[in-house]
Coordinates of C-alpha atoms in Angstrom, one line a residue:
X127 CA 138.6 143.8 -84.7
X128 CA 137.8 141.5 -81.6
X129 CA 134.7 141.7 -79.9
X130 CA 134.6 140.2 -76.2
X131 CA 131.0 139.7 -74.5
X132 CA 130.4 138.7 -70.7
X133 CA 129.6 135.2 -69.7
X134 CA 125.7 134.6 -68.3
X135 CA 124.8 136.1 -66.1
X136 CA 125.2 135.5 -62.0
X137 CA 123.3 136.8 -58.9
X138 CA 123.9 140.9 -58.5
X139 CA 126.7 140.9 -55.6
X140 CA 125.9 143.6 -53.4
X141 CA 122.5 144.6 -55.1
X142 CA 121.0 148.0 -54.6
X143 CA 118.7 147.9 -51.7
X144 CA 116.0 150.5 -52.8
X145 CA 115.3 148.1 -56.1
X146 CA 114.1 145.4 -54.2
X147 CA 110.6 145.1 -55.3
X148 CA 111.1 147.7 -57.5
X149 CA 109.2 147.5 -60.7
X150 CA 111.6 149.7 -62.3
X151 CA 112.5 147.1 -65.5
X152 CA 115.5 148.7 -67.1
X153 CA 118.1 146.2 -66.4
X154 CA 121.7 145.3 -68.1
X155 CA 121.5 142.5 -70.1
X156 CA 125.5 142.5 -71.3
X157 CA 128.7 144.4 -71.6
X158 CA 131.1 143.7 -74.6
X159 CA 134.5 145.4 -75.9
X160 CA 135.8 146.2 -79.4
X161 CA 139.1 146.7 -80.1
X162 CA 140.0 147.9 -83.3
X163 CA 142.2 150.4 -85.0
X164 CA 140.8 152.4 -88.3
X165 CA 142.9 155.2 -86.5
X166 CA 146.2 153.5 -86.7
X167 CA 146.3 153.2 -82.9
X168 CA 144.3 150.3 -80.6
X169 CA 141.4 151.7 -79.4
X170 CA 139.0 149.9 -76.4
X171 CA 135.4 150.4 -76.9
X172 CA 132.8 149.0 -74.3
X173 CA 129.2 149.1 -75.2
X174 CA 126.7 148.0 -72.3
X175 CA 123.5 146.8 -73.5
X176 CA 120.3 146.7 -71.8
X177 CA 117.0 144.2 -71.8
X178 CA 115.5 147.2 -74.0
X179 CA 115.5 146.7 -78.0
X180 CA 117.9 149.2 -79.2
X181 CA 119.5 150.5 -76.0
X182 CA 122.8 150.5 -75.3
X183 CA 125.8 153.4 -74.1
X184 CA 129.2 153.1 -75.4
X185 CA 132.3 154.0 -73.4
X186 CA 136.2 154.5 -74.4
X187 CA 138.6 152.4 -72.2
X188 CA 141.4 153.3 -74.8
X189 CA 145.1 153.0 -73.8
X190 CA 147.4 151.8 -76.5
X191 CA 149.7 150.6 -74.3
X192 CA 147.7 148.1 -72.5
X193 CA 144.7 147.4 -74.5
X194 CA 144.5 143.8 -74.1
X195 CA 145.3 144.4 -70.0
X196 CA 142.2 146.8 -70.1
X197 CA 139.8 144.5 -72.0
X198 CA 140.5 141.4 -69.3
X199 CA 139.4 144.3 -66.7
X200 CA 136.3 144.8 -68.2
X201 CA 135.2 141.0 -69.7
X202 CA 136.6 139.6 -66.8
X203 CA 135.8 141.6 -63.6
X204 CA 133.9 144.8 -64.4
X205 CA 131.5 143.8 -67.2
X206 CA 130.1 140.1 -65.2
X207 CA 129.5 142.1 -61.5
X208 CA 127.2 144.8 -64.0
X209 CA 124.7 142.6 -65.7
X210 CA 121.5 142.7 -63.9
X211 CA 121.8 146.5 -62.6
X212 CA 119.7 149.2 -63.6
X213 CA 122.0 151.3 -65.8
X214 CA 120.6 154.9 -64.5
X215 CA 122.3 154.6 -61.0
X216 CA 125.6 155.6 -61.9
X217 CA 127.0 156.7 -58.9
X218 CA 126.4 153.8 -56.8
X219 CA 127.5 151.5 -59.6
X220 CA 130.8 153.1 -60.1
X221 CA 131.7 153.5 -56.7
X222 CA 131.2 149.3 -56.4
X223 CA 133.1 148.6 -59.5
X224 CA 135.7 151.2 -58.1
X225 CA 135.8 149.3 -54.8
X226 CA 135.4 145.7 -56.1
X227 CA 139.5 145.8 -56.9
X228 CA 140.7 146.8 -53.3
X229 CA 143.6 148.2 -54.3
X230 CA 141.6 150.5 -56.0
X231 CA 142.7 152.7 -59.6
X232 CA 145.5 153.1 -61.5
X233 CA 145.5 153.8 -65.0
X234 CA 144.3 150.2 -66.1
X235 CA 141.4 149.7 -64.0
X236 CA 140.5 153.7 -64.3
X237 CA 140.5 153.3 -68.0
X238 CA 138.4 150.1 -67.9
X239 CA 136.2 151.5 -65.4
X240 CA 135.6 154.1 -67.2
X241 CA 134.4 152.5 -70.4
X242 CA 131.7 151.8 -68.3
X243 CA 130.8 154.7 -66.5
X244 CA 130.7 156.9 -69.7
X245 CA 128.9 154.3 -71.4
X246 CA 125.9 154.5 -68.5
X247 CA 126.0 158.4 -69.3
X248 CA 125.1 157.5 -72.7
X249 CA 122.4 155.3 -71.5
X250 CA 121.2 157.8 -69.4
X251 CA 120.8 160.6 -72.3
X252 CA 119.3 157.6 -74.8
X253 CA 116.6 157.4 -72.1
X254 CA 116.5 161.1 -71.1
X255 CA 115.8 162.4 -74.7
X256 CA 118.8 164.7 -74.0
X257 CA 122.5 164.8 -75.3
X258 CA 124.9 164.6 -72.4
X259 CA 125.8 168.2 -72.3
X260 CA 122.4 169.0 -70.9
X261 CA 122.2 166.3 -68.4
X262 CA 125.4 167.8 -67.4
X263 CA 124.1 171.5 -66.5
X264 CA 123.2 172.7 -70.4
X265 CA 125.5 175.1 -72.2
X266 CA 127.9 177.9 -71.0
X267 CA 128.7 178.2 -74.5
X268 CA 128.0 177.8 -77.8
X269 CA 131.3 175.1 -78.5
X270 CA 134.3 174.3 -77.8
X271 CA 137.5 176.2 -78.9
X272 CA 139.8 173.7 -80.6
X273 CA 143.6 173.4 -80.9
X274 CA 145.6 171.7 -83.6
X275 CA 149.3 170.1 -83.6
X276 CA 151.7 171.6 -86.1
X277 CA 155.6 170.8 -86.1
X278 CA 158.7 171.5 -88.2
X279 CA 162.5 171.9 -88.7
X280 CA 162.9 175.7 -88.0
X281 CA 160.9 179.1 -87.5
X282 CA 159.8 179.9 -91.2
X283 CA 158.5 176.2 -91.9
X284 CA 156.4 176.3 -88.8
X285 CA 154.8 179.8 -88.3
X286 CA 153.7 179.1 -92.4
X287 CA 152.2 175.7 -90.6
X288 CA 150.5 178.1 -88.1
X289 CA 149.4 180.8 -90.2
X290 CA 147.6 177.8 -92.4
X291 CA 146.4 176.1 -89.1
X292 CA 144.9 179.9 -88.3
X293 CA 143.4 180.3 -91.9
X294 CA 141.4 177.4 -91.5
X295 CA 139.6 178.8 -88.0
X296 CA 141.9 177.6 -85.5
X297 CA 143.0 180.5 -82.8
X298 CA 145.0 178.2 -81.0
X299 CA 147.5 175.8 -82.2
X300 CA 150.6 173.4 -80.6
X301 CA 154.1 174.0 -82.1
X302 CA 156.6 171.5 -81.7
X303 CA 160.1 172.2 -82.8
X304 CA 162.6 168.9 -84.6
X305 CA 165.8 169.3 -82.8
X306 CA 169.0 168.2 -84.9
X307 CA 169.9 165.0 -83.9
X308 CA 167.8 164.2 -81.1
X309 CA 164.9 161.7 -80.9
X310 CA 162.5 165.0 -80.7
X311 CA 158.7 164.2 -79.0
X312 CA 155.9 165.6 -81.7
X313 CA 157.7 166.1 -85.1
X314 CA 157.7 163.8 -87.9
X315 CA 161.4 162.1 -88.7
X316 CA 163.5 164.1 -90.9
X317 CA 163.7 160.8 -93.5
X318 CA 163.6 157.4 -93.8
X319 CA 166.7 156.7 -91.8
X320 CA 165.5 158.7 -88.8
X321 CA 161.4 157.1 -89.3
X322 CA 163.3 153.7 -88.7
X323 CA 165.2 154.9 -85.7
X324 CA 161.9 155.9 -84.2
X325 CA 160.4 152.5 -85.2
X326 CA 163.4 150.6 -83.2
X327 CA 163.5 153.3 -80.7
X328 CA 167.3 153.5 -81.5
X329 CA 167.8 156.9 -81.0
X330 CA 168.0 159.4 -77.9
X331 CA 167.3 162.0 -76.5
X332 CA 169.4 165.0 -75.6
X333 CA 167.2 167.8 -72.8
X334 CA 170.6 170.0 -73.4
X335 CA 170.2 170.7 -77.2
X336 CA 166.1 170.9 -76.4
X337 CA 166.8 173.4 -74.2
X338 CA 169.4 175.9 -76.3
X339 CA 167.2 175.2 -79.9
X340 CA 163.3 174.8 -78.9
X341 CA 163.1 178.5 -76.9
X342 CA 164.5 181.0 -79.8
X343 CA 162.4 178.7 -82.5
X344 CA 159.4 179.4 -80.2
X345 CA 160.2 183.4 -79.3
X346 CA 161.0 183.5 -83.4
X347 CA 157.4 181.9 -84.3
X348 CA 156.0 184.3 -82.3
X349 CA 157.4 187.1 -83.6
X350 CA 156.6 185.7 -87.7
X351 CA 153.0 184.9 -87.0
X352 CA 152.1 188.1 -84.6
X353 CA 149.9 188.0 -81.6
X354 CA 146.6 187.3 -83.4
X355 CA 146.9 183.5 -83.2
X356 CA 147.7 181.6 -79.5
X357 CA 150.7 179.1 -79.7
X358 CA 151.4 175.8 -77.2
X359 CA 154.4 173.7 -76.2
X360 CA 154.6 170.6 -75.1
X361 CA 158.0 169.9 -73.1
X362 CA 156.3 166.3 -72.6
X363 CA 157.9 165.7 -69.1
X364 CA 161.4 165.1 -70.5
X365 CA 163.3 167.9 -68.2
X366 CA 164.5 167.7 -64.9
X367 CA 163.2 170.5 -62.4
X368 CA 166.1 172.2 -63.0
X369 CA 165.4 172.4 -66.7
X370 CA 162.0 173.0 -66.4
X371 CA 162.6 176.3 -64.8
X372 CA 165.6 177.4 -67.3
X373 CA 162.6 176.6 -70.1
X374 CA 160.3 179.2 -67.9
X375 CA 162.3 181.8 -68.2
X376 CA 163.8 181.1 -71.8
X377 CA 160.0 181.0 -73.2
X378 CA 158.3 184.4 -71.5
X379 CA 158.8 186.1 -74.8
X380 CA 157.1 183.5 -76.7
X381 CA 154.0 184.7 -75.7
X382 CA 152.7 181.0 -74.7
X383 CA 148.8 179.8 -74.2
X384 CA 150.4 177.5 -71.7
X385 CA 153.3 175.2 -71.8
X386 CA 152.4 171.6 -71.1
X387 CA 154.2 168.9 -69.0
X388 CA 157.3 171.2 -68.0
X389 CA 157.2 168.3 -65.2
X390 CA 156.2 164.8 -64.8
X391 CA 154.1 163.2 -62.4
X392 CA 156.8 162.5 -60.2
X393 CA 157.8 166.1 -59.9
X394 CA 154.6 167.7 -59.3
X395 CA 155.8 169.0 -56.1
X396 CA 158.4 171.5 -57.9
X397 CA 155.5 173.2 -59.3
X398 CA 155.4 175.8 -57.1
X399 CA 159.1 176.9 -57.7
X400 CA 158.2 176.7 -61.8
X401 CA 155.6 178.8 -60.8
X402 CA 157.9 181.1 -59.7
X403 CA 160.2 181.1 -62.1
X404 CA 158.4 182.8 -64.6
X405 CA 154.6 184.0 -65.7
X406 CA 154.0 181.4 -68.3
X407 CA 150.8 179.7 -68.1
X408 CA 151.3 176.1 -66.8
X409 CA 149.4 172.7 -68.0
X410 CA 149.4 169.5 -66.7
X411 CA 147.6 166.2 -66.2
X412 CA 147.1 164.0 -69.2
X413 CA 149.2 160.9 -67.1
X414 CA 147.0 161.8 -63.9
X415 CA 145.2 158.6 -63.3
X416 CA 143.8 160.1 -60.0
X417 CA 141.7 163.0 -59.6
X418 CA 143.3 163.9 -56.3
X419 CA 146.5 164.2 -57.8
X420 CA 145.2 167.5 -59.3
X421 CA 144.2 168.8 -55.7
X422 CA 147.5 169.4 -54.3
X423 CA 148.3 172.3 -57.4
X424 CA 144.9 173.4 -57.6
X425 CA 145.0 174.2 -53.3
X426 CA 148.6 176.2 -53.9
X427 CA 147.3 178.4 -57.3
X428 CA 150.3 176.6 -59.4
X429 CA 148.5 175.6 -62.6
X430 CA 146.5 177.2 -65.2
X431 CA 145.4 174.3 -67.3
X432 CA 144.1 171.0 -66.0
X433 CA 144.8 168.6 -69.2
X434 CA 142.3 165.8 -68.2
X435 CA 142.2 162.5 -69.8
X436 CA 138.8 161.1 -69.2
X437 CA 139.4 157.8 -69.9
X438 CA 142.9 157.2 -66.9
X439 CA 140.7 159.4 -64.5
X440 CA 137.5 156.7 -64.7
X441 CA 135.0 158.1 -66.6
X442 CA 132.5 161.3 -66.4
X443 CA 131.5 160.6 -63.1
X444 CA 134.9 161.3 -61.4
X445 CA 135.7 163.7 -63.9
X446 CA 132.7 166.0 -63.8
X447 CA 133.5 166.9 -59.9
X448 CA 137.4 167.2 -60.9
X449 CA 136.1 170.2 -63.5
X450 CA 134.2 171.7 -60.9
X451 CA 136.9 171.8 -58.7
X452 CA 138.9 173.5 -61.2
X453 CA 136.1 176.4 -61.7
X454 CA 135.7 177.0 -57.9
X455 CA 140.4 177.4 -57.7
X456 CA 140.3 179.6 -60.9
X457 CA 142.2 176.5 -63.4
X458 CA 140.6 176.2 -66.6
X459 CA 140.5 172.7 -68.7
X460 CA 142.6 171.5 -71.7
X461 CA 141.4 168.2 -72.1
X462 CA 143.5 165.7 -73.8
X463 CA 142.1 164.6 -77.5
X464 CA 144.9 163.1 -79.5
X465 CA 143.8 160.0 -82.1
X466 CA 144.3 157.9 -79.2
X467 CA 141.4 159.2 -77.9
X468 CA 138.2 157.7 -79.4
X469 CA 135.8 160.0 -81.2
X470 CA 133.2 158.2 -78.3
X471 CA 136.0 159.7 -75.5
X472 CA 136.2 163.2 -78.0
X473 CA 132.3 163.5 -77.5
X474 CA 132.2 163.0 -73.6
X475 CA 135.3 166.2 -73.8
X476 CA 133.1 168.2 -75.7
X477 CA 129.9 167.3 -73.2
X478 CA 131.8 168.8 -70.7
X479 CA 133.8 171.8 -72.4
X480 CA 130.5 173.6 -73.4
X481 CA 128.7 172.7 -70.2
X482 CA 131.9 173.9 -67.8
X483 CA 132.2 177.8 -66.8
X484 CA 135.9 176.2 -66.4
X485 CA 136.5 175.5 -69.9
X486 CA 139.9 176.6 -71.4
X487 CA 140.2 175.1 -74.6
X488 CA 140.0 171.2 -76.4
X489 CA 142.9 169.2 -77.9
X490 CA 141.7 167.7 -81.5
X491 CA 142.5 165.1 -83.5
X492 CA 142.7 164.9 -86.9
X493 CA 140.2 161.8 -87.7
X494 CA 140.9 159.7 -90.3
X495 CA 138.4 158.7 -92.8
X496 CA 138.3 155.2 -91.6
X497 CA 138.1 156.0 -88.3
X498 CA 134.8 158.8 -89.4
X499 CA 133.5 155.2 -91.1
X500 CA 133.6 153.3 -88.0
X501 CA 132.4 156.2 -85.8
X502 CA 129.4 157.8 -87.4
X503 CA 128.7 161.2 -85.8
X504 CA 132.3 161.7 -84.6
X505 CA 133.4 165.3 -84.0
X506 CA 135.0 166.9 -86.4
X507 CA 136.3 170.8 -85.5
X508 CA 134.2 173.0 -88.2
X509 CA 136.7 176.3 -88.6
X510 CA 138.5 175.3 -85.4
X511 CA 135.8 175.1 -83.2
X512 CA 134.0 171.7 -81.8
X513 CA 130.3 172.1 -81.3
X514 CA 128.2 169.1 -79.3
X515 CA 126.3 166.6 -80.3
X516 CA 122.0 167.2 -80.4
X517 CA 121.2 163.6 -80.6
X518 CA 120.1 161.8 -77.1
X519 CA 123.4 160.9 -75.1
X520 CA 127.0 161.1 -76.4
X521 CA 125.5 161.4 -80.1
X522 CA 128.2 159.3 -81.4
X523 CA 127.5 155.2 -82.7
X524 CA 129.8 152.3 -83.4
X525 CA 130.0 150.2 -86.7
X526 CA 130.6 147.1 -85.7
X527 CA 131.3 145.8 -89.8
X528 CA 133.3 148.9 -91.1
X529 CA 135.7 148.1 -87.0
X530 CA 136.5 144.6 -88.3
X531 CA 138.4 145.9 -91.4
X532 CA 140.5 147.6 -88.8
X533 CA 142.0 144.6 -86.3
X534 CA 144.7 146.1 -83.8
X535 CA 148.4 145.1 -84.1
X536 CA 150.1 142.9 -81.3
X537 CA 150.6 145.1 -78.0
X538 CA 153.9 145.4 -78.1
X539 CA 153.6 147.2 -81.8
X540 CA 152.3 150.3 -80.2
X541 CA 154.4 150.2 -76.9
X542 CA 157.5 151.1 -78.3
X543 CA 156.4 154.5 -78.9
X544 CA 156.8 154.9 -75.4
X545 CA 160.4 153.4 -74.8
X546 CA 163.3 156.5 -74.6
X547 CA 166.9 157.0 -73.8
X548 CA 168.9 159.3 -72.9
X549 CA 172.6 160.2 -74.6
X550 CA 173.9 158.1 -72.0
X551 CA 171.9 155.6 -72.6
X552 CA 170.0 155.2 -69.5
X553 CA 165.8 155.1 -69.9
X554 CA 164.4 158.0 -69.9
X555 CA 160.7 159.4 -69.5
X556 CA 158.6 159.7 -73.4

């Protein structure tokens, strides 16, 4: 682990005018970053400390592509223009830090930023006496419905994966399907041969033999495990539109929760024609970085599931008003919580799951046993179901000694997980 803290500090640039003479005394003192990796992937952790003994918020800034690029953000920008501000308006201070850049977001600076701004919601429930969930609203509900990832060769091997994932309390569950021969998003490699393929990112990827082997495996896991138990798909924005609707259509007797990234980003204009291609719920959003990329679909009724990051959208505070947009255009949440998401960025998804009318249902990781060590009062699902924190703020802490065991690898360790090609050998999307 590396730790990072901001220099002294300076005069507050642009300082809030209805402080001035304030006798308010709660003040930022510092703002440091962690990185670390007990989950096997680089996480970014930014506490925020304050001129009270004891007081501090943490925040997740994790992206595991560009750790190192996120922590200058923070240490070097973000973290020196906070010192000296009173943690509790959070509004006002992430609207400055948002602005500070000019050529404001992206997914670096969103991710930073919002290290920050979840961290100040932590604050703010340490002072409030209150976990975050009822700073946020209170309940709608007593937790959050969890899903888990299962993955195999063929029909049997994964509806007995389900059926064990459903024995254990989970009603909802992703199913990804290993295509022969292709460099398949979500399964584990066939063997050693194929795990070192992965590693060099020598293999490829073929959206033809996706498309004529994933749909009957699905329609066949449907039909082993019955319709007491909800099943998701991730296509993982590898198709073309074209593909995307052909994968529509092939799916409908699947019976799918929702099928996730049928599109990238860039295609998030065809949605409407997916739409229309077939009545399989649609997700999308965990490589949003902006919360008014979400408007467009949620104004033309051609999503079902908003799969928000917090982290890449900058925190709760932009976050909280992207949910409530959702409840008011009838879209329900699927946040993203894979390991790369830090059990501190897990707790802010389950703040706002049981506090949202909007609420669909919560991706969760599997937590190692380091990672539990180095994040004491993580969430763990308990029979498939993730229930919030009672303790002030985001209930979660950091261990600062058990972290350093865990140093993160060298950036470009973890980028290759990213890097694709096609059978032609062009790049293709992950």
């Amino acid at each position: 682990m590396t730790a990072h803290a901001t220099p002294a500090p300076t005069p507050v640039l642009a300082p809030a005018p209805w402080l001035h003479g304030s006798s308010r005394r709660l003040r930022v003192t510092a703002v440091r970053t962690f990185l670390c990796a007990p989950q096997g992937c680089p996480y970014v952790i930014v506490r925020v400390e304050t001129n009270e003994p004891g007081l501090y918020g943490l925040g997740c800034a994790s992206d595991p592509q560009r750790t190192v690029a996120i922590r200058s953000v923070v240490d070097d920008y973000l973290g020196p223009m906070l010192a000296g501000r009173d943690p509790s308006d959070i509004e006002d201070v992430h609207r400055l830090l948002l602005n500070s850049g000019y050529w404001r977001g992206g997914s670096i600076a969103n991710n930073a930023l919002a290290g920050i701004d979840v961290a100040l919601w932590d604050i703010k429930g340490k002072v409030a006496g209150m976990p975050l969930h009822a700073l946020l609203g209170g309940r709608a509900r007593e937790y959050a419905d969890a899903y888990t990832h299962v993955d195999g060769d063929d029909a049997a091997e994964i509806a007995e994966a389900v059926l064990a994932a459903h024995e254990r309390g989970y009603r909802h569950v992703r199913v990804q399907v290993a295509v022969p021969g292709t460099d398949t998003y979500g399964t584990a490699p066939a063997d050693a041969a194929e795990a070192e393929r992965r590693r060099l990112r020598a293999g490829s990827w073929d959206s033809t033999s996706y498309l004529r082997h994933v749909p009957g495996v699905l329609v066949d896991v449907r039909e082993r495990v019955g319709a007491g138990v909800e099943l998701l798909h991730d296509a993982h924005e590898r198709l073309t539109p074209s593909q995307a609707r052909q994968l529509v259509r092939a799916v409908e007797d699947a019976g799918l929760y929702f099928l996730e990234d049928a599109l990238a980003p860039e295609d998030a204009a065809h949605f409407a024609q997916l739409r229309a291609a077939g009545s399989v719920p649609l997700a999308v959003g965990e490589l949003y970085s902006e919360i008014g990329q979400y408007l467009p679909l949620l104004e033309q009724r051609v999503i079902d599931f908003a799969r928000i990051r917090i982290p890449t959208l900058g925190g709760l505070t932009p976050t909280r008003k992207l949910v409530a947009a959702c409840e008011l255009f009838g879209v329900r949440t699927a946040p993203h919580g894979p390991g790369d998401v830090s059990p501190v960025g897990q707790a802010a998804n389950v703040a706002l799951d049981v506090s949202s009318p909007a609420f669909g249902v919560q991706e969760a990781a599997r937590f190692t046993d380091a990672t539990l060590e180095v994040f004491p009062g993580a969430p763990v699902p308990e029979g498939g179901k993730l229930y919030p924190s009672d303790r002030p703020g985001l209930g979660v802490d950091f261990d600062e000694s058990a972290a350093r065991r865990h140093p993160v690898t060298a950036p470009l360790e973890h980028d290759r997980w990213a890097l694709l090609r096609a059978t032609d050998g062009s790049a293709h999307r992950p």
